[in-house]
mmCIF file of C-alpha atoms and ligand atoms in Angstrom:
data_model
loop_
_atom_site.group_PDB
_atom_site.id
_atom_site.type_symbol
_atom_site.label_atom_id
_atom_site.label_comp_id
_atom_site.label_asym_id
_atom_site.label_seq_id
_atom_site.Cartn_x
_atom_site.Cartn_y
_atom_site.Cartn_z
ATOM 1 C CA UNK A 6 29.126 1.991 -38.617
ATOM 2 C CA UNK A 7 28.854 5.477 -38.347
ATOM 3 C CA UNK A 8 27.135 5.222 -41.824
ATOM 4 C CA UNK A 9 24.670 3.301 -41.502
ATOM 5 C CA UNK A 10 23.962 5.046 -38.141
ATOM 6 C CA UNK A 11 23.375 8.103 -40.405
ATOM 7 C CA UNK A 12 21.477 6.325 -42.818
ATOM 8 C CA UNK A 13 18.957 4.879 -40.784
ATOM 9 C CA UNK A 14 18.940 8.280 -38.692
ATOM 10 C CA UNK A 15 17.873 9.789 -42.234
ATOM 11 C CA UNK A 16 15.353 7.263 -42.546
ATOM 12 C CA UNK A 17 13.816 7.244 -39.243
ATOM 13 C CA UNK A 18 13.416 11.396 -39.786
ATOM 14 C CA UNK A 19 12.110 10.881 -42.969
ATOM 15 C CA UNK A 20 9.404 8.568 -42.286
ATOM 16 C CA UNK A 21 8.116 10.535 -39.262
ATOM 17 C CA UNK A 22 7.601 13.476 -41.414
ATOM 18 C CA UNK A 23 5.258 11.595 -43.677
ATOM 19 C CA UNK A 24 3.336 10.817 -40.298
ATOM 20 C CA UNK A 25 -0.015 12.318 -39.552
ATOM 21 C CA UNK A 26 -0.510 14.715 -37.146
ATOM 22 C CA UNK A 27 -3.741 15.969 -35.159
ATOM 23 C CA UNK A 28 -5.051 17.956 -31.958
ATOM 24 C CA UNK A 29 -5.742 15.851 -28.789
ATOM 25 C CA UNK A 30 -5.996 15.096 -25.347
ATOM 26 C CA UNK A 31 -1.745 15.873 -24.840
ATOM 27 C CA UNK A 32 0.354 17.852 -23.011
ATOM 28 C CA UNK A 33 0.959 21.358 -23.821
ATOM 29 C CA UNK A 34 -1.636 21.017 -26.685
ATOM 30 C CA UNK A 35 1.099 19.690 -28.836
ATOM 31 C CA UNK A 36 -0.169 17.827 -32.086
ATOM 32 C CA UNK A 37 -0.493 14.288 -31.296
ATOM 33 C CA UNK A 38 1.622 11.998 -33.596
ATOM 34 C CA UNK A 39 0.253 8.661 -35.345
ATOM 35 C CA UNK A 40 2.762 5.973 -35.566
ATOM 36 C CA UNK A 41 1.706 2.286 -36.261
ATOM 37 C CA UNK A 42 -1.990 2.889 -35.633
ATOM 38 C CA UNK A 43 -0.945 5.199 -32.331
ATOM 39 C CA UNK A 44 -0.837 8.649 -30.985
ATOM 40 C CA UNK A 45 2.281 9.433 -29.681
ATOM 41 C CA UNK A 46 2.517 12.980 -27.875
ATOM 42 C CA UNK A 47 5.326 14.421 -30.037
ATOM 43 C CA UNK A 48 7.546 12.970 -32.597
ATOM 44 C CA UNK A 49 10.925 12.960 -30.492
ATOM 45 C CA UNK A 50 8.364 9.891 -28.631
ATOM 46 C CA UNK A 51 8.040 8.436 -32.049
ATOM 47 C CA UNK A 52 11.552 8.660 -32.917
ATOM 48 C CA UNK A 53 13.345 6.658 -29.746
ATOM 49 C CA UNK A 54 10.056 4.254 -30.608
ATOM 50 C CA UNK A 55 11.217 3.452 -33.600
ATOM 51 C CA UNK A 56 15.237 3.908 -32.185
ATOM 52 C CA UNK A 57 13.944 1.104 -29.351
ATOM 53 C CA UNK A 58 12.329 -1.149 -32.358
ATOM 54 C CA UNK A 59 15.745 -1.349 -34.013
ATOM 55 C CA UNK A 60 18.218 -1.824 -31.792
ATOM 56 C CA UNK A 61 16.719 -2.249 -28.199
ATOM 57 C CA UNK A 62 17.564 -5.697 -27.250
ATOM 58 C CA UNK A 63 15.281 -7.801 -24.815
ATOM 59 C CA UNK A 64 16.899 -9.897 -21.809
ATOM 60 C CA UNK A 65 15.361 -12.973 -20.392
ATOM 61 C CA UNK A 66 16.125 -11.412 -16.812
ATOM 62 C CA UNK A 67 14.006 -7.856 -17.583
ATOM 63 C CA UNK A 68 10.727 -7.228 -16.329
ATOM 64 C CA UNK A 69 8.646 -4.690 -18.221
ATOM 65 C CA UNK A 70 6.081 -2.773 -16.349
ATOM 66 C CA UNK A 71 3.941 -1.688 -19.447
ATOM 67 C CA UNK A 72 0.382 0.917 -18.842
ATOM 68 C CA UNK A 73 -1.621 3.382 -20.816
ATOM 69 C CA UNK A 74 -1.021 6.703 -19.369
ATOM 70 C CA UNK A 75 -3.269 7.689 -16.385
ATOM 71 C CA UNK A 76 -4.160 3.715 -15.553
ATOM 72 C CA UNK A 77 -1.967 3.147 -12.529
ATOM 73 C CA UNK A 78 1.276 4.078 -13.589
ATOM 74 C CA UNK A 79 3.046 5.412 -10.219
ATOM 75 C CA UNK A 80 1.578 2.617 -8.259
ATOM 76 C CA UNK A 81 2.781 -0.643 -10.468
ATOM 77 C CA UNK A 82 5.858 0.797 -10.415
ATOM 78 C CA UNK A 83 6.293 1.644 -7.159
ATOM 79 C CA UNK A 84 4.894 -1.448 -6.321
ATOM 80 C CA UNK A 85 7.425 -3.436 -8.614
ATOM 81 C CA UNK A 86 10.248 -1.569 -7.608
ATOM 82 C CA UNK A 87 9.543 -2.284 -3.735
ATOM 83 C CA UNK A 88 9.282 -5.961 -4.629
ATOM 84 C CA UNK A 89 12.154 -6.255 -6.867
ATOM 85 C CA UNK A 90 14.309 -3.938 -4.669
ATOM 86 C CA UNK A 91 13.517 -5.887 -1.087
ATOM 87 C CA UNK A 92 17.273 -6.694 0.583
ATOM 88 C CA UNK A 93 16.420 -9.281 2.982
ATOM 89 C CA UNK A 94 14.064 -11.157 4.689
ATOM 90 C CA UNK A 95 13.858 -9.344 8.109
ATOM 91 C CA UNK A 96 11.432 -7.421 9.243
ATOM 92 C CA UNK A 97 12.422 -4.051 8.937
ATOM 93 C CA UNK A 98 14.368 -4.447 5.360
ATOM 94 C CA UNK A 99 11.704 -3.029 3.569
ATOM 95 C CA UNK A 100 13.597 0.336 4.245
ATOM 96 C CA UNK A 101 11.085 2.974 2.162
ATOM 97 C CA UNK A 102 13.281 4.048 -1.001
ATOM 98 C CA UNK A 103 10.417 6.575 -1.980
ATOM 99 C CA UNK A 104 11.279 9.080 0.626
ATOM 100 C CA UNK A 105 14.011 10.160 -1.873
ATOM 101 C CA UNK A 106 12.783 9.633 -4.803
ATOM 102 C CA UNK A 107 9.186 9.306 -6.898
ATOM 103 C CA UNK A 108 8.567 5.841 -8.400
ATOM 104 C CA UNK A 109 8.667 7.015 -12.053
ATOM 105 C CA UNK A 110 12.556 8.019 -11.194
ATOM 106 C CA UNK A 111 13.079 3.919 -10.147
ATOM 107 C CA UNK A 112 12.586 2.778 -13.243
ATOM 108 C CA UNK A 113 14.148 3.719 -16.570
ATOM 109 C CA UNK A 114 11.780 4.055 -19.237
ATOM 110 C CA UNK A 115 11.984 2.681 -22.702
ATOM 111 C CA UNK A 116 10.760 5.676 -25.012
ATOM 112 C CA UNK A 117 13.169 7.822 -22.858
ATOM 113 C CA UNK A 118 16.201 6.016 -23.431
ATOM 114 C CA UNK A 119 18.869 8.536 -24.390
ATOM 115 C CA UNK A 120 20.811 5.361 -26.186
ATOM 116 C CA UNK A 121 20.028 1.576 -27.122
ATOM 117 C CA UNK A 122 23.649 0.671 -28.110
ATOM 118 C CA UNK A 123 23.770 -0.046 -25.017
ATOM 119 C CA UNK A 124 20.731 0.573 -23.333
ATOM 120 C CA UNK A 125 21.735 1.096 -19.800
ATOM 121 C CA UNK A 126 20.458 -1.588 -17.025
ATOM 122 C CA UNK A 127 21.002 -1.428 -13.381
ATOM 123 C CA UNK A 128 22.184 -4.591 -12.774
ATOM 124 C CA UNK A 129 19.943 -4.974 -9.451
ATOM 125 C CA UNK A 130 16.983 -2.870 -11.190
ATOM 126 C CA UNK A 131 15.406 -5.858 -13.657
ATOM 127 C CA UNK A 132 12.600 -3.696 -14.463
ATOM 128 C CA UNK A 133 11.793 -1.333 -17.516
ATOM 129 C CA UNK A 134 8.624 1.041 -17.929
ATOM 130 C CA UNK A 135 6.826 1.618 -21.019
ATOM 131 C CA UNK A 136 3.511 3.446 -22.311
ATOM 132 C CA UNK A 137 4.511 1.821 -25.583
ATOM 133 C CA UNK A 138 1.332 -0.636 -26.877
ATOM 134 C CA UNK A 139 2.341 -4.576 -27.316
ATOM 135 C CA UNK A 140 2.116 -4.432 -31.112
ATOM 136 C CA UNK A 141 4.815 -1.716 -30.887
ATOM 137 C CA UNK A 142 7.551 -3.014 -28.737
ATOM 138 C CA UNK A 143 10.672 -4.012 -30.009
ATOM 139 C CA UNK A 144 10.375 -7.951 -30.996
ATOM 140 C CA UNK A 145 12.870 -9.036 -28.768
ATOM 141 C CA UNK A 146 10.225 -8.044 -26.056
ATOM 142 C CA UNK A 147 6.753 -9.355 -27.308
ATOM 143 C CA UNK A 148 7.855 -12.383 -29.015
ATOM 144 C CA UNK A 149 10.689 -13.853 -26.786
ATOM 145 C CA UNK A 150 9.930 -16.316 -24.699
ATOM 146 C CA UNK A 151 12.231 -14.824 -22.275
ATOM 147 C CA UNK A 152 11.274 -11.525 -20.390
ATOM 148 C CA UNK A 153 8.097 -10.700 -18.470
ATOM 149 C CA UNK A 154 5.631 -8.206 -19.179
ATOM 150 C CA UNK A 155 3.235 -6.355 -16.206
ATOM 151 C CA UNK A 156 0.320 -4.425 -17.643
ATOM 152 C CA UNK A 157 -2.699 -2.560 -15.806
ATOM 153 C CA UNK A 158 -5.678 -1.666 -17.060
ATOM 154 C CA UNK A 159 -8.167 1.044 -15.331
ATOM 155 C CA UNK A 160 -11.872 1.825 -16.755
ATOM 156 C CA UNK A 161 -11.320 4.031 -19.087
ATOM 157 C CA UNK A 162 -13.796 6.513 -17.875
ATOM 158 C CA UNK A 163 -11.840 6.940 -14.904
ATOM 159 C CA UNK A 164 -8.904 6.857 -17.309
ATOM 160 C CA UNK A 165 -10.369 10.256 -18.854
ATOM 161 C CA UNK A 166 -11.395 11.987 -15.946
ATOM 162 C CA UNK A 167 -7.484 11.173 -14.530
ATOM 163 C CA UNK A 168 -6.045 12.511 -17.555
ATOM 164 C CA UNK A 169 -8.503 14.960 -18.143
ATOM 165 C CA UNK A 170 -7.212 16.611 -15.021
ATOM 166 C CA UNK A 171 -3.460 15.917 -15.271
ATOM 167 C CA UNK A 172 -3.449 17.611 -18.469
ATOM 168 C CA UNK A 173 -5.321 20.862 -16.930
ATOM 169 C CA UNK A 174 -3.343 21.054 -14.172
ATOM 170 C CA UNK A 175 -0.244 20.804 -16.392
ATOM 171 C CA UNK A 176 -2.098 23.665 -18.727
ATOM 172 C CA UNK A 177 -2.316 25.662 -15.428
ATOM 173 C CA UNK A 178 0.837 25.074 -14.396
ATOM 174 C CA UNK A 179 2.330 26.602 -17.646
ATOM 175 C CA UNK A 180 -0.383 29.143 -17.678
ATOM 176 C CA UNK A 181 -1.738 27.597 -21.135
ATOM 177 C CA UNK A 182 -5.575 27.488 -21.522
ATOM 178 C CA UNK A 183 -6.269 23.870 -20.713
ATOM 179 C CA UNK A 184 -8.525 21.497 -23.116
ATOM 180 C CA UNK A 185 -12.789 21.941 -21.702
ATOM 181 C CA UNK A 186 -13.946 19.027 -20.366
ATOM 182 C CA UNK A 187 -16.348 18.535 -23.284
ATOM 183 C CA UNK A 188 -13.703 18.975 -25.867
ATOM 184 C CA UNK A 189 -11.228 16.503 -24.052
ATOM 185 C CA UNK A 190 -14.258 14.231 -23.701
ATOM 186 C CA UNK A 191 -14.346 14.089 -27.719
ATOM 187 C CA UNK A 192 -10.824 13.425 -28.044
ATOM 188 C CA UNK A 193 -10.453 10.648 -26.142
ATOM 189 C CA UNK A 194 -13.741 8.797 -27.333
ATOM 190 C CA UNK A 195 -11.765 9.537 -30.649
ATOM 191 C CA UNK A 196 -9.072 7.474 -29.768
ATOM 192 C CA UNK A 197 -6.723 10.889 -30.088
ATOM 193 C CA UNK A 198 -5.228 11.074 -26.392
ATOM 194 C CA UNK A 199 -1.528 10.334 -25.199
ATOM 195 C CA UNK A 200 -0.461 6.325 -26.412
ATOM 196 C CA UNK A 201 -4.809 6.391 -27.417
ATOM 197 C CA UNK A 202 -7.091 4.719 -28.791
ATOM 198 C CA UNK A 203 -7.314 3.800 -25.150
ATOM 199 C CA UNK A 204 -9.368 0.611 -25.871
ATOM 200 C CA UNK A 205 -6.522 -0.438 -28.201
ATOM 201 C CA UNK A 206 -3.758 -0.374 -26.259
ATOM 202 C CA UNK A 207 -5.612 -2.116 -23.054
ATOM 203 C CA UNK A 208 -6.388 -5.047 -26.129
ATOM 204 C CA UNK A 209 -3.158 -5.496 -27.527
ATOM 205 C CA UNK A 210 -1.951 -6.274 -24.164
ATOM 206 C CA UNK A 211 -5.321 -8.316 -23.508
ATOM 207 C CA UNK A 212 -4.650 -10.352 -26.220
ATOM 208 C CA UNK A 213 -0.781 -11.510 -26.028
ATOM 209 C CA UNK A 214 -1.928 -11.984 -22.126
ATOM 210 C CA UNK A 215 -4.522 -14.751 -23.278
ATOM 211 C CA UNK A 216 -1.216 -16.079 -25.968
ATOM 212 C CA UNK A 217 1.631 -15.908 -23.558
ATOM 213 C CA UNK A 218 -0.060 -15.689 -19.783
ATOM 214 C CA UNK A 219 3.021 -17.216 -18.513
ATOM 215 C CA UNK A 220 5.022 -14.070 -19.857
ATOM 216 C CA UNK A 221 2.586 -11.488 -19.110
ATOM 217 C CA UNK A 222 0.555 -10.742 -16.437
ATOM 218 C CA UNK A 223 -2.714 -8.592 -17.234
ATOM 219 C CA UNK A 224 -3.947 -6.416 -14.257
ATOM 220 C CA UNK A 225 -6.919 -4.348 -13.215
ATOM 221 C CA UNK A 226 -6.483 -1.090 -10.919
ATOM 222 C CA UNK A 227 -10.151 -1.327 -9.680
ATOM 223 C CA UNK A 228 -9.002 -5.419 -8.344
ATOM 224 C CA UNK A 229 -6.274 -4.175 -7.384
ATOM 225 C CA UNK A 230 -7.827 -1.657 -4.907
ATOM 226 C CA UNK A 231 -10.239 -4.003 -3.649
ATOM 227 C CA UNK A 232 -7.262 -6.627 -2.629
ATOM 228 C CA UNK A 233 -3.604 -4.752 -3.081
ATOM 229 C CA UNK A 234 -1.799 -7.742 -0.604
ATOM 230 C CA UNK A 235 -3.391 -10.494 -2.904
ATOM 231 C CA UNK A 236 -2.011 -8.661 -6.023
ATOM 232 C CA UNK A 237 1.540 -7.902 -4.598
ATOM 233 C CA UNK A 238 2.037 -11.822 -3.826
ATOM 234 C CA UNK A 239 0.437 -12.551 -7.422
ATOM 235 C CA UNK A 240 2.547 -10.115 -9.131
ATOM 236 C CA UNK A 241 5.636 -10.368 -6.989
ATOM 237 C CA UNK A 242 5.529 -14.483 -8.008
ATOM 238 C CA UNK A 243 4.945 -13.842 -11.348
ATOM 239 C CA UNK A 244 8.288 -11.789 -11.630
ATOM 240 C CA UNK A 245 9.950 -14.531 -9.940
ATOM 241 C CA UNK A 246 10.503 -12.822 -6.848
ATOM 242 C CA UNK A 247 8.012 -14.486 -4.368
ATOM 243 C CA UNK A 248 7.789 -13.917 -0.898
ATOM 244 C CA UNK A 249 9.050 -16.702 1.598
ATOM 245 C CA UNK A 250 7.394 -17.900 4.500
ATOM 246 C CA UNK A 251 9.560 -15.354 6.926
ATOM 247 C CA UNK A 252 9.008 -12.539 5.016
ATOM 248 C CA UNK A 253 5.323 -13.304 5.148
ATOM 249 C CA UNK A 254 6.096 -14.120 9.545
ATOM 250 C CA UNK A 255 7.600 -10.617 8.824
ATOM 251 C CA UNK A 256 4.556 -9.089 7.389
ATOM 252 C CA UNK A 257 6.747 -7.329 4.477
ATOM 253 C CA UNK A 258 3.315 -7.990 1.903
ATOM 254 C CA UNK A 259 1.482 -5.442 3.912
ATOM 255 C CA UNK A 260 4.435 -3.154 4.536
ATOM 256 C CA UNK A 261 4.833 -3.186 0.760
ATOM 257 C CA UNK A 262 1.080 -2.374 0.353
ATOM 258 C CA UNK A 263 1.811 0.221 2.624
ATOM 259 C CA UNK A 264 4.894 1.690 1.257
ATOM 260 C CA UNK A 265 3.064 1.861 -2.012
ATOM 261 C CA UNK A 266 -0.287 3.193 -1.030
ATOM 262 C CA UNK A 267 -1.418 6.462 -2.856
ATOM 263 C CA UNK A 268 -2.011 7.934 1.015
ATOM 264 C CA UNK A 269 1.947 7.216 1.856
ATOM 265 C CA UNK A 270 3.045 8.751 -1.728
ATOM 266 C CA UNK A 271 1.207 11.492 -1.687
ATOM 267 C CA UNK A 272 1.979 12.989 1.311
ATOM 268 C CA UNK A 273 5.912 12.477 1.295
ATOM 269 C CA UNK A 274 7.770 15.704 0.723
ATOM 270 C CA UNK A 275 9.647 14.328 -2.427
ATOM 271 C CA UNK A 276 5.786 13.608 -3.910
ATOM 272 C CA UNK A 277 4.543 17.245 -2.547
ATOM 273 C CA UNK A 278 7.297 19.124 -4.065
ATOM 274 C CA UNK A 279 9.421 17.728 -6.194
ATOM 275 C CA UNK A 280 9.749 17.466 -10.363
ATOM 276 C CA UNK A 281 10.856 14.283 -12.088
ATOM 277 C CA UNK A 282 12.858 15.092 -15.379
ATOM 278 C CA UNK A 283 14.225 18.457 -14.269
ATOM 279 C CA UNK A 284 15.067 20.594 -16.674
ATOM 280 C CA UNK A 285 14.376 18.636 -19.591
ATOM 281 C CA UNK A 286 11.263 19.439 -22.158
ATOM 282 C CA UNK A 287 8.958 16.599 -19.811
ATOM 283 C CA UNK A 288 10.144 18.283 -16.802
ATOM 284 C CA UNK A 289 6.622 17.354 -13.976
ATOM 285 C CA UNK A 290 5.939 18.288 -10.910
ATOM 286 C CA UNK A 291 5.856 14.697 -9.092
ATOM 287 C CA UNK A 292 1.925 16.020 -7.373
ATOM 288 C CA UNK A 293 0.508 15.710 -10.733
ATOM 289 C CA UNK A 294 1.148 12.284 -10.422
ATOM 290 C CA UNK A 295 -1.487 12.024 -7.287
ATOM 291 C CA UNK A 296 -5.382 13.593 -7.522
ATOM 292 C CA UNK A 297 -7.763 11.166 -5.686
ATOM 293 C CA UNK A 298 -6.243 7.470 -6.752
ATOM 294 C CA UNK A 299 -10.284 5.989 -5.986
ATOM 295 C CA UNK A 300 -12.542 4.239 -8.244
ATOM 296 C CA UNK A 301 -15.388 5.345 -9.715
ATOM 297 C CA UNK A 302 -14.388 9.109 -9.323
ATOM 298 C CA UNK A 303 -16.263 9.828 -12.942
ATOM 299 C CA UNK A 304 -19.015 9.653 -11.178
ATOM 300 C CA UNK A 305 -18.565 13.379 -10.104
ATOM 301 C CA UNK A 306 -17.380 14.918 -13.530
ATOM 302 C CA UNK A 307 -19.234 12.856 -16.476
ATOM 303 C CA UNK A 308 -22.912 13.216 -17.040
ATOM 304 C CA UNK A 309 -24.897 10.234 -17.367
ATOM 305 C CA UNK A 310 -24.971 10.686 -21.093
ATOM 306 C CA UNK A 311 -21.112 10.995 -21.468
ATOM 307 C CA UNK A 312 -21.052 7.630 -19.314
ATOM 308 C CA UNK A 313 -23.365 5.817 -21.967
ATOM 309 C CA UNK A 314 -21.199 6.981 -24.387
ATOM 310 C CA UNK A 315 -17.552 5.206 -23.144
ATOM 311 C CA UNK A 316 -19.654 2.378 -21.771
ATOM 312 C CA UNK A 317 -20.803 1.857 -25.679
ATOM 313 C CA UNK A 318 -17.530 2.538 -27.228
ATOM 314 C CA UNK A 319 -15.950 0.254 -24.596
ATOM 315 C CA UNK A 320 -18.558 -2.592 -25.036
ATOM 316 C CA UNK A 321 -18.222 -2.324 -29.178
ATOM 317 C CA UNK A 322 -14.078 -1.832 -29.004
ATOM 318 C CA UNK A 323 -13.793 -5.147 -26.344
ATOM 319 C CA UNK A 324 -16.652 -7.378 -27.736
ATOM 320 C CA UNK A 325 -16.082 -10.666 -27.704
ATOM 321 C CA UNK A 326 -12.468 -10.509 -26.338
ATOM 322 C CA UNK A 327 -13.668 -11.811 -23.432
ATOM 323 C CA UNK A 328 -12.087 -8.281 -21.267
ATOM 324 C CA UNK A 329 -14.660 -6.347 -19.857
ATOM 325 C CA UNK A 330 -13.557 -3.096 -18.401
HETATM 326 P P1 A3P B 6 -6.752 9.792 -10.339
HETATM 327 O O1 A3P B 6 -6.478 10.949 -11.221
HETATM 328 O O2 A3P B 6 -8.038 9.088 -10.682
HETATM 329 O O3 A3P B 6 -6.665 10.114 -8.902
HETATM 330 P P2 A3P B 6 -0.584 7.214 -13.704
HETATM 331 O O4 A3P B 6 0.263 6.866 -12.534
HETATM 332 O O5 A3P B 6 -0.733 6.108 -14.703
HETATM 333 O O6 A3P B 6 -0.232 8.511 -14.284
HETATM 334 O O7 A3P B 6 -2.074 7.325 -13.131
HETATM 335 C C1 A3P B 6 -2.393 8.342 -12.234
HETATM 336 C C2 A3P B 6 -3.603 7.894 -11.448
HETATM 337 O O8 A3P B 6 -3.217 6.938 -10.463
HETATM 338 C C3 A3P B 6 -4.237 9.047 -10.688
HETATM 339 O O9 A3P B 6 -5.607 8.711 -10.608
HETATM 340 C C4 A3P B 6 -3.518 8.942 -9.358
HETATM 341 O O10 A3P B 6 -4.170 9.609 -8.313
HETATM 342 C C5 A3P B 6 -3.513 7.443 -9.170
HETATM 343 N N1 A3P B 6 -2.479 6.984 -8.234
HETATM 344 C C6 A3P B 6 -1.229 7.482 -8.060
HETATM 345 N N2 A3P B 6 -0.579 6.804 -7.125
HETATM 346 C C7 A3P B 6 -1.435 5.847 -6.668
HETATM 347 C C8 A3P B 6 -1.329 4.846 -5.664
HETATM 348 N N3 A3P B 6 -0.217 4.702 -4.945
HETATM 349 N N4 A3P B 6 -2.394 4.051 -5.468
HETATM 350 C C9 A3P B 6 -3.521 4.184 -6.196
HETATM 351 N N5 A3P B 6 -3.675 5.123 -7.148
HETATM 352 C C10 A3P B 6 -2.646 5.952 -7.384
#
C-alpha cells in the first residue's frame, strides 16, 4: 500500500511540474497554476486537487457548498452552517455559533484536506466547501446521484472589484506592493485570477445545474440580497433541512437572515480581529473577509469603459447558456 502511495505521490509531483505557470490576480503575487483548464493559486492547491480526485469519496448525506472566490463565500456558508447546525425548534435555539468562530472555520474545505484516506466528517456537520470548478471535483461528487451541491454566482464585475481589494489589502498587510487596479483589471478579463476564468467556473456549475437541478442548486448573490428569507427557506429545503411550521411561528428564517447578515459578521469581535488558518502558509485575517458586501459597488472603481469590457466578455463567455450575470 505504501507503494503505490509512493507511486502515485511520484506521479502526482511529476505531472504538476509539467504544468504551466503565469502571473495573476493571486495572493502574494505567487504564479498562478493551470490544472485542467484552471488557475489554481499555488501548486500545493493543485496537488490535494488531484489527492481529492483520487481518493476523496462522495456520501449521499454531504452537502457541498461550492463558489468562485470573492462571490459570496462567507455568507453561503454561514448561512448553510446556521441551517444545518439549528438544534431545535424553539425560539431561541438559533444560539449564534459565529461569536466564536468565522464561517470559513465551520466548514472543512476540500482542497485543504490534510488526508482523504479518511477524509474527516463531523458527523453533525454534512457540509463541505470548495472553490474547486464542477468539471474538477472528484466523480463521486458531480456524477452521483447522491450528494447535493450549493453554488453562488456574483457579477463578475463586482467579483473583480471584491477581489481586487482582498488581494491589496492582503499585499498591504504583508507589506508587498499590491497588483494596480489596471493591471489586476487585465488579469482577470484574462481568465488568470484565483480558481479563474471566472466565467468558466460560474458555467460549469450553470450547466450540471440545468442536468441535475435536483442535486444542485444554482444561486445569485445580487437575488439573494434583494430576498435573503426567500433564499434561506429555498436553500435550507433543498438540503433537506426545511423549516417546520413552529420554527417559522418562531421566526428562526429571519433570525437566520440575521445571524448571517454581513452587518452582524462584520462587527463581531472574532470577524474584527481574528485570523482563520493561524500559522499556516494561508494564515487571513478574518476582516478581509468583509469590505462593503453591496451590489453594484463597481460602480465606484471601474470606468465606464472597463464596464463595457466584462459586460462583453461576460455576454460572449455565457451566450446562449441561457445564464445571464
Ligand atoms: P465585497 O468585497 O464586494 O464587499 P467571499 O466570501 O467569497 O470571499 O466574498 C467576499 C465578498 O462577500 C465581499 O464582497 C464581502 O464583503 C461579502 N460578504 C461577506 N460576508 C457577507 C454577508 N454576510 N452578506 C453579504 N455579503 C458578504
Amino acid at each position: 500500500d505504501s507503494k503505490r502511495s509512493q507511486s502515485s505521490r511520484g506521479e502526482e509531483e511529476e505531472l504538476i511540474s509539467t504544468l504551466h505557470k503565469r502571473q495573476g490576480l493571486n495572493s502574494f503575487n505567487l504564479n498562478l497554476v493551470k490544472y485542467q483548464g484552471f488557475w489554481y493559486a499555488d501548486m500545493s492547491l493543485v496537488a490535494t486537487t488531484i489527492s481529492a480526485q483520487r481518493h476523496f469519496q462522495a456520501q449521499r448525506s454531504d452537502i457541498f457548498v461550492c463558489t468562485a472566490p470573492k462571490t459570496g463565500t462567507t455568507w453561503l456558508k454561514a448561512l448553510a452552517f446556521a441551517i444545518v447546525s439549528r438544534t431545535a425548534v424553539d425560539g431561541d435555539s438559533t444560539a449564534d455559533p459565529f461569536v466564536s468562530k468565522s464561517p470559513h472555520e465551520c466548514l472543512p474545505a476540500l482542497e485543504y484536506a490534510e488526508t482523504f484516506a479518511p477524509f474527516h466528517r463531523d458527523p453533525r456537520n454534512p457540509l463541505i466547501a470548495t472553490h474547486v470548478p464542477f468539471s474538477s471535483l472528484p466523480k463521486s461528487a458531480s456524477d452521483s446521484s447522491g450528494c447535493k451541491i450549493v453554488y453562488i454566482c456574483r457579477d463578475p464585475k463586482d467579483t473583480f472589484v471584491s477581489m481586487y481589494h482582498f488581494f491589496a489589502k492582503l499585499a498591504a498587510s504583508r507589506n508587498m506592493e499590491p497588483v494596480p487596479l489596471n493591471k489586476a483589471f487585465e488579469f482577470f478579463c484574462e481568465g488568470a485570477s484565483s480558481f479563474g476564468p471566472y466565467w468558466d467556473h460560474v458555467l460549469g456549475y450553470w450547466k450540471a445545474s440545468l442536468y441535475q437541478p435536483d442535486r444542485i442548486l444554482f444561486l445569485k448573490y445580487e437575488d439573494m440580497k434583494e430576498n435573503t428569507a426567500f433564499h434561506v427557506r429555498k436553500l435550507a429545503e433543498f438540503i433537506g433541512y426545511g423549516f417546520t411550521l413552529e420554527e417559522e411561528g418562531n421566526r428562526v428564517v429571519e433570525k437566520i437572515v440575521r445571524m448571517c447578515s454581513f452587518d452582524h459578521l462584520s462587527n463581531l469581535e472574532v470577524n474584527k480581529n481574528g485570523k482563520i488558518a493561524e500559522n499556516t502558509p494561508w494564515e487571513m485575517e478574518n476582516k478581509l473577509y468583509f469590505r462593503k458586501g453591496t451590489v453594484n459597488d463597481w460602480e465606484n472603481h471601474l470606468t465606464p469603459e472597463m464596464a463595457a469590457h466584462m459586460d462583453l466578455i461576460t455576454e460572449k463567455k455565457l451566450s446562449g447558456s441561457g445564464l445571464n450575470l
